[in-house]
Short mmCIF file of C-alpha atoms and ligand atoms in Angstrom, two decimals:
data_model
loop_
_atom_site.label_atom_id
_atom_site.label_comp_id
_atom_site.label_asym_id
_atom_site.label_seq_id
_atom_site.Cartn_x
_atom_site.Cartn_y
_atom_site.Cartn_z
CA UNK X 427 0.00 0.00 0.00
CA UNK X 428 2.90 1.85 0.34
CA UNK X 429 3.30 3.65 -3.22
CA UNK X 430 0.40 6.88 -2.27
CA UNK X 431 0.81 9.02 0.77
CA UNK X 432 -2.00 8.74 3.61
CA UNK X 433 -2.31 11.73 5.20
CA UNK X 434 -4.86 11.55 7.77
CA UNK X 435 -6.58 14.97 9.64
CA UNK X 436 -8.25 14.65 13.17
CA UNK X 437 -9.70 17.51 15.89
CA UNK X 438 -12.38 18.47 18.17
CA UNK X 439 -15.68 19.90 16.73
CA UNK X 440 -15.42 22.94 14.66
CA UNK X 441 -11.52 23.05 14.14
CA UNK X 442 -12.18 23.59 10.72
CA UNK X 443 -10.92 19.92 9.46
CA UNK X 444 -13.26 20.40 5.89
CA UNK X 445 -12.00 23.62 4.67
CA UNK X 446 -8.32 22.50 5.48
CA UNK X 447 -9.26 18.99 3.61
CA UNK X 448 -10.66 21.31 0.94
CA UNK X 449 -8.13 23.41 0.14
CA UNK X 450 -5.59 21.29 1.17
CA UNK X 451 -6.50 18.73 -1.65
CA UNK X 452 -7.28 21.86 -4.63
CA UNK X 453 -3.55 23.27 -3.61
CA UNK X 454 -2.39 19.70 -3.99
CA UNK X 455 -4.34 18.90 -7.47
CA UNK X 456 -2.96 22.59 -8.85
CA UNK X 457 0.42 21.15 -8.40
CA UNK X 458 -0.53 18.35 -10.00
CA UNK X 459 -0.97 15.68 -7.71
CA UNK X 460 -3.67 12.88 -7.84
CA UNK X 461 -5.32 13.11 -4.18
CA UNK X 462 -8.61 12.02 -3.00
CA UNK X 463 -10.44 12.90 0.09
CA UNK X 464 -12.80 11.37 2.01
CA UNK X 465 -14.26 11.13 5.66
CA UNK X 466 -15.04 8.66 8.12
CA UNK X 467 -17.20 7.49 9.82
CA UNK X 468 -18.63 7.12 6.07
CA UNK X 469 -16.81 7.43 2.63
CA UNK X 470 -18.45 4.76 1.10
CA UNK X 471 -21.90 3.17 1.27
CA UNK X 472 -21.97 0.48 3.60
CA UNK X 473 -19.48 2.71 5.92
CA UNK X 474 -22.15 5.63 5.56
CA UNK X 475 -25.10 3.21 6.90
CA UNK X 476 -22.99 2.65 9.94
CA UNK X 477 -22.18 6.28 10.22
CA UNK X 478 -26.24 7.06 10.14
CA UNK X 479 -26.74 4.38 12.67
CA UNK X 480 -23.89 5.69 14.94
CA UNK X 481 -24.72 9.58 14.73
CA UNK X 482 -28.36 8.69 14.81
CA UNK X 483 -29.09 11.76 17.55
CA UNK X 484 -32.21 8.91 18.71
CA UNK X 485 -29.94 6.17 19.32
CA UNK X 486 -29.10 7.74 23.17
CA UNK X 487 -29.16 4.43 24.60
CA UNK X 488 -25.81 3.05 22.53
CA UNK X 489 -23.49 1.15 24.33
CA UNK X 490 -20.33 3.23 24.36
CA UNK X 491 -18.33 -0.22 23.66
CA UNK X 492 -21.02 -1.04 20.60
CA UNK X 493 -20.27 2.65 19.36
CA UNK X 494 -16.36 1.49 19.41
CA UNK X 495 -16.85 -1.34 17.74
CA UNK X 496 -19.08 0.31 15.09
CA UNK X 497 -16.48 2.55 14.38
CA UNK X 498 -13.72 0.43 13.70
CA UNK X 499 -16.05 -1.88 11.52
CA UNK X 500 -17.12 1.06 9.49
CA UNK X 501 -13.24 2.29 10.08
CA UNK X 502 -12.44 -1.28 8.17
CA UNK X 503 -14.55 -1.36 5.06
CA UNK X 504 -13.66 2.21 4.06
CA UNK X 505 -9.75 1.12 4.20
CA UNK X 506 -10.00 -2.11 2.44
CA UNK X 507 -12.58 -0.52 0.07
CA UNK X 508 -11.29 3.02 -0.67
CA UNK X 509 -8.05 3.67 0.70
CA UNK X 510 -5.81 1.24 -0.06
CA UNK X 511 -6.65 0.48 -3.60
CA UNK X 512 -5.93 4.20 -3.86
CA UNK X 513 -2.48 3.99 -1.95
CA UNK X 514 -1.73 0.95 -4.16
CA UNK X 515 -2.76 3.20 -7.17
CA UNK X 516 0.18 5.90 -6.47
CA UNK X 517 -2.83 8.62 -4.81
CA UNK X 518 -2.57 10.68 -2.02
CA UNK X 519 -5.19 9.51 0.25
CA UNK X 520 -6.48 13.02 2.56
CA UNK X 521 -9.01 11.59 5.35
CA UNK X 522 -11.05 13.17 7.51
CA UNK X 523 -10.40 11.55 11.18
CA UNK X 524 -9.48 7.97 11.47
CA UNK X 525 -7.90 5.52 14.49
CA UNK X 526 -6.63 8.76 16.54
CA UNK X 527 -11.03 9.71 16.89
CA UNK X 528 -11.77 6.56 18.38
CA UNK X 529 -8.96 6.56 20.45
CA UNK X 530 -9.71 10.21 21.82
CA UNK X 531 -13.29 9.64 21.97
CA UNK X 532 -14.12 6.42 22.67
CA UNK X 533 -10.93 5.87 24.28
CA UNK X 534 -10.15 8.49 26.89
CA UNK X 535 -13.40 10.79 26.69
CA UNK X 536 -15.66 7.68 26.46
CA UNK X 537 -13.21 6.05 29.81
CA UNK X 538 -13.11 3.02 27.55
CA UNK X 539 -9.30 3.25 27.77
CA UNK X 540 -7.46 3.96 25.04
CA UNK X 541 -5.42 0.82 25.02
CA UNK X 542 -8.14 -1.28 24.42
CA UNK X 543 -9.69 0.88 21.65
CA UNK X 544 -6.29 0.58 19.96
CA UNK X 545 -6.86 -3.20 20.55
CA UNK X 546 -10.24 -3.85 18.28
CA UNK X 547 -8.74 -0.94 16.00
CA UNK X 548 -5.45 -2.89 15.36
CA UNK X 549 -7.51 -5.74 14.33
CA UNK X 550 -9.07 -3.46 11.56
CA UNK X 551 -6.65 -1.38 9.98
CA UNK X 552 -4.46 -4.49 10.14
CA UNK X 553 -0.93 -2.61 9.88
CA UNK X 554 -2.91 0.02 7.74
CA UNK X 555 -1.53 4.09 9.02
CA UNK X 556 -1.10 7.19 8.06
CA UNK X 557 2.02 8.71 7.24
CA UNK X 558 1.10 11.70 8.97
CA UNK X 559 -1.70 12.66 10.85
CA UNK X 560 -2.59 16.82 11.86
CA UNK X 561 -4.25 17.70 14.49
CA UNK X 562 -6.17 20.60 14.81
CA UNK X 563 -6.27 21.84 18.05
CA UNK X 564 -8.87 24.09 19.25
CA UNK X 565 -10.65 25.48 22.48
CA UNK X 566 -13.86 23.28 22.41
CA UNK X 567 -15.99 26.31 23.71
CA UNK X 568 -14.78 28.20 20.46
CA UNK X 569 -15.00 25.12 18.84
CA UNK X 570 -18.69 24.52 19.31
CA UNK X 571 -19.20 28.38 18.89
CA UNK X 572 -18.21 28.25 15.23
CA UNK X 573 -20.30 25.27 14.43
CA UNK X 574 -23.53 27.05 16.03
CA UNK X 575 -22.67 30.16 14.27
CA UNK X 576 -22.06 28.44 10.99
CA UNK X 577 -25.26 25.96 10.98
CA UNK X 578 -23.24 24.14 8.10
CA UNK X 579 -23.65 20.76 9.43
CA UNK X 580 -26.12 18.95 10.99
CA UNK X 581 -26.02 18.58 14.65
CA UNK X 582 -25.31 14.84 15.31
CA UNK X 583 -25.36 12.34 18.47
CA UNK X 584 -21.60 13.30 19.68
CA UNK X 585 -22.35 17.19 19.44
CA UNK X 586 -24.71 16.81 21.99
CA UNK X 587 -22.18 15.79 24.34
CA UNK X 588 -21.25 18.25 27.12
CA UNK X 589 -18.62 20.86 27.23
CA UNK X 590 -16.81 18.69 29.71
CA UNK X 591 -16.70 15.71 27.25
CA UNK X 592 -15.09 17.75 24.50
CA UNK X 593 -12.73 18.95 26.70
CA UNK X 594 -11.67 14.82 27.44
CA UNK X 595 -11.26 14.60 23.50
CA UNK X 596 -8.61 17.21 23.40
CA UNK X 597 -7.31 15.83 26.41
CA UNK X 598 -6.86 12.53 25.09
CA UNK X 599 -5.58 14.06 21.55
CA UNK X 600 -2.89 15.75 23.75
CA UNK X 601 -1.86 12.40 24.93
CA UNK X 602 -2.06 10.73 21.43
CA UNK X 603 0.52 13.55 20.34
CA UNK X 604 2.95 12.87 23.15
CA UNK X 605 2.64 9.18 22.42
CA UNK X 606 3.20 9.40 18.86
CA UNK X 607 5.11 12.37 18.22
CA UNK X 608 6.73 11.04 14.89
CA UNK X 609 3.07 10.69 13.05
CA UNK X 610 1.11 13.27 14.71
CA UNK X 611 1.91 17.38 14.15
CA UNK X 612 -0.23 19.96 16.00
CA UNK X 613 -1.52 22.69 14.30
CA UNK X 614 -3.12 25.70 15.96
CA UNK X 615 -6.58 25.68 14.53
CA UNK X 616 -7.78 29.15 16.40
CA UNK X 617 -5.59 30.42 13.43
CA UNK X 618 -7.31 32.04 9.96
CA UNK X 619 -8.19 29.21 7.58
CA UNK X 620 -5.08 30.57 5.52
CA UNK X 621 -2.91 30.66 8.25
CA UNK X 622 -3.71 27.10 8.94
CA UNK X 623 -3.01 25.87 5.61
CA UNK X 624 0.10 27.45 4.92
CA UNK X 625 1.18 25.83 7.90
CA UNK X 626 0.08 22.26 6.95
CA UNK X 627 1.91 22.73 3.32
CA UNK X 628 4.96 23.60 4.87
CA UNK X 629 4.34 20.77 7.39
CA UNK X 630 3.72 18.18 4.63
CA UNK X 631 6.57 19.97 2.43
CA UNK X 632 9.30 19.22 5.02
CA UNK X 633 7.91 15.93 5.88
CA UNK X 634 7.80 14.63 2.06
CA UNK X 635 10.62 16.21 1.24
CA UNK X 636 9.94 19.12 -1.20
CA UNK X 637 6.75 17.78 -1.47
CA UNK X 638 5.14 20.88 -2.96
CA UNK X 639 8.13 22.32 -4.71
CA UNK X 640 8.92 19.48 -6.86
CA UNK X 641 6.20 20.38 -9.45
CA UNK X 642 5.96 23.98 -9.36
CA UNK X 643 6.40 24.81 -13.17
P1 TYD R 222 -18.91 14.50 11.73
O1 TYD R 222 -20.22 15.09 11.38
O2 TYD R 222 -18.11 13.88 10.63
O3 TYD R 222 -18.13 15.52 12.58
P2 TYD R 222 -16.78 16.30 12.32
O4 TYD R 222 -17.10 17.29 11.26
O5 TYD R 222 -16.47 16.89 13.65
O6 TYD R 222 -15.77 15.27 11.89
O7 TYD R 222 -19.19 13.39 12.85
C1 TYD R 222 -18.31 12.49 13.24
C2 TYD R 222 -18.44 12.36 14.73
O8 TYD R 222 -17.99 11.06 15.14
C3 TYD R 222 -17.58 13.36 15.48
O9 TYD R 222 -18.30 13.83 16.59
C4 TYD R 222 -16.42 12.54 15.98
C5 TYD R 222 -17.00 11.19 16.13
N1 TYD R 222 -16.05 10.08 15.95
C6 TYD R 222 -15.76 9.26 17.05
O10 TYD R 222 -16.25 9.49 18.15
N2 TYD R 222 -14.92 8.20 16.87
C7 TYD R 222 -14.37 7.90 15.66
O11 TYD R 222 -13.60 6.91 15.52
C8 TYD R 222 -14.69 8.75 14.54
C9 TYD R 222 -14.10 8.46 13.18
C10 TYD R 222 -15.54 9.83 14.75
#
C-alpha cells in the first residue's frame, strides 16, 4: 500500500478539518498531484449506513463499547474498500479523522481506555496508518461556537455531548501527540483558515521532502 501518501486529519468539533481537507487537496491537485479525500465514519456506502446508525441523535441508549466497535467496523470497510486500492494506485489519500477519533473519543473521553480501543482498531486497519496525521487543536468552547454560528452541518449524536466531554477529547488528543510524536503534528486551529493551511503545506513539504516544490512549473 505503500506507493500513495495517507495523510490523515483529526480535531475536536469545529476546528475547521473540511476547509483545510478542501483546500488542502485543490492546492495539492494545482500542483498536480492525484489526491482524493474522504471522511469517516462514512466514505463509502456500507461505511455511511454505519455512520447514520452511529450519529443517529435517537440512538441515546448506545453502548459506548457497541459505538467502538461500530467505528472500527465502518473504520475497516472504508480502508479495504477506498483507501488502499488508492495507496496501491500511487494517490494521495487526505481523510477526515481515522484511528486517533476513536482513540480520543471512545478511548479516553468515552473512559473506555485507550489501550483497548487501539486493541479492536489494530484488528481493523491491520498494519494500515497514516504517514502523517494533523491535528487541529482548538478550544472546544470556540470550537462549538463556530459550528452554532455556521449551521453548516447537521447537529449529530456526539455534538450533543457536554462541554466537559469535548474537553476529554482534546485531552486525550494531547496524549495521542505525546505518544506518537513522529506521526502526529499539532496545528493551531484558532488560526485564519489561511494561516492554517500554509502551515500544513509547509508541514507536509518538510515531511515529504519538497513535497510541494517538486512540481511547481
Ligand atoms: P462528523 O459530522 O463527521 O463531525 P466532524 O465534522 O467533527 O468530523 O461526525 C463524526 C463524529 O464522530 C464526530 O463527533 C467525531 C466522532 N467520531 C468518534 O467518536 N470516533 C471515531 O472513531 C470517529 C471516526 C468519529
Amino acid at each position: 500500500m505503500n506507493k500513495g501518501i495517507f495523510i490523515t486529519i483529526e480535531g475536536g468539533e469545529g476546528a475547521g478539518k473540511t476547509t483545510l481537507i478542501e483546500q488542502l487537496a485543490h492546492t495539492m491537485q494545482q500542483r498536480g498531484k492525484t489526491v482524493i479525500t474522504t471522511r469517516e465514519p462514512g466514505g463509502i456506502p456500507i461505511a455511511e449506513q454505519i455512520r447514520s446508525v452511529i450519529l443517529d441523535c435517537n440512538h441515546t441508549g448506545m453502548d459506548a463499547r457497541t459505538e467502538a466497535l461500530l467505528y472500527a467496523a465502518s473504520r475497516r470497510q472504508h480502508l479495504v474498500e477506498k483507501v488502499v486500492p488508492a495507496l496501491a494506485d500511487g494517490q494521495i489519500v487526505i481523510c477526515d479523522r481515522f484511528v486517533d477519533s476513536s482513540l480520543a473519543y471512545q478511548g479516553h473521553a468515552r473512559g473506555l481506555g485507550m489501550e483497548e480501543v487501539w486493541s479492536i482498531n489494530r484488528f481493523a486497519v491491520d498494519g494500515a496508518m497514516p504517514q502523517l496525521t494533523i491535528y487541529m487543536d482548538i478550544d472546544p468552547e470556540v470550537g462549538l461556537a463556530r459550528i452554532r454560528a455556521a449551521g453548516e452541518r447537521e447537529v449529530n449524536r456526539l455534538d450533543l455531548e457536554s462541554l466537559a466531554f469535548h474537553q476529554l477529547v482534546r485531552e486525550g488528543y494531547r496524549k495521542l501527540l505525546e505518544q506518537f510524536p513522529e506521526r502526529i503534528v499539532k496545528v493551531d486551529a484558532g488560526k485564519a483558515a489561511n494561516a492554517v493551511l500554509e502551515e500544513v503545506i509547509l508541514t507536509i513539504d518538510r515531511r515529504f521532502k519538497g513535497f510541494f516544490a517538486a512540481d511547481v512549473q
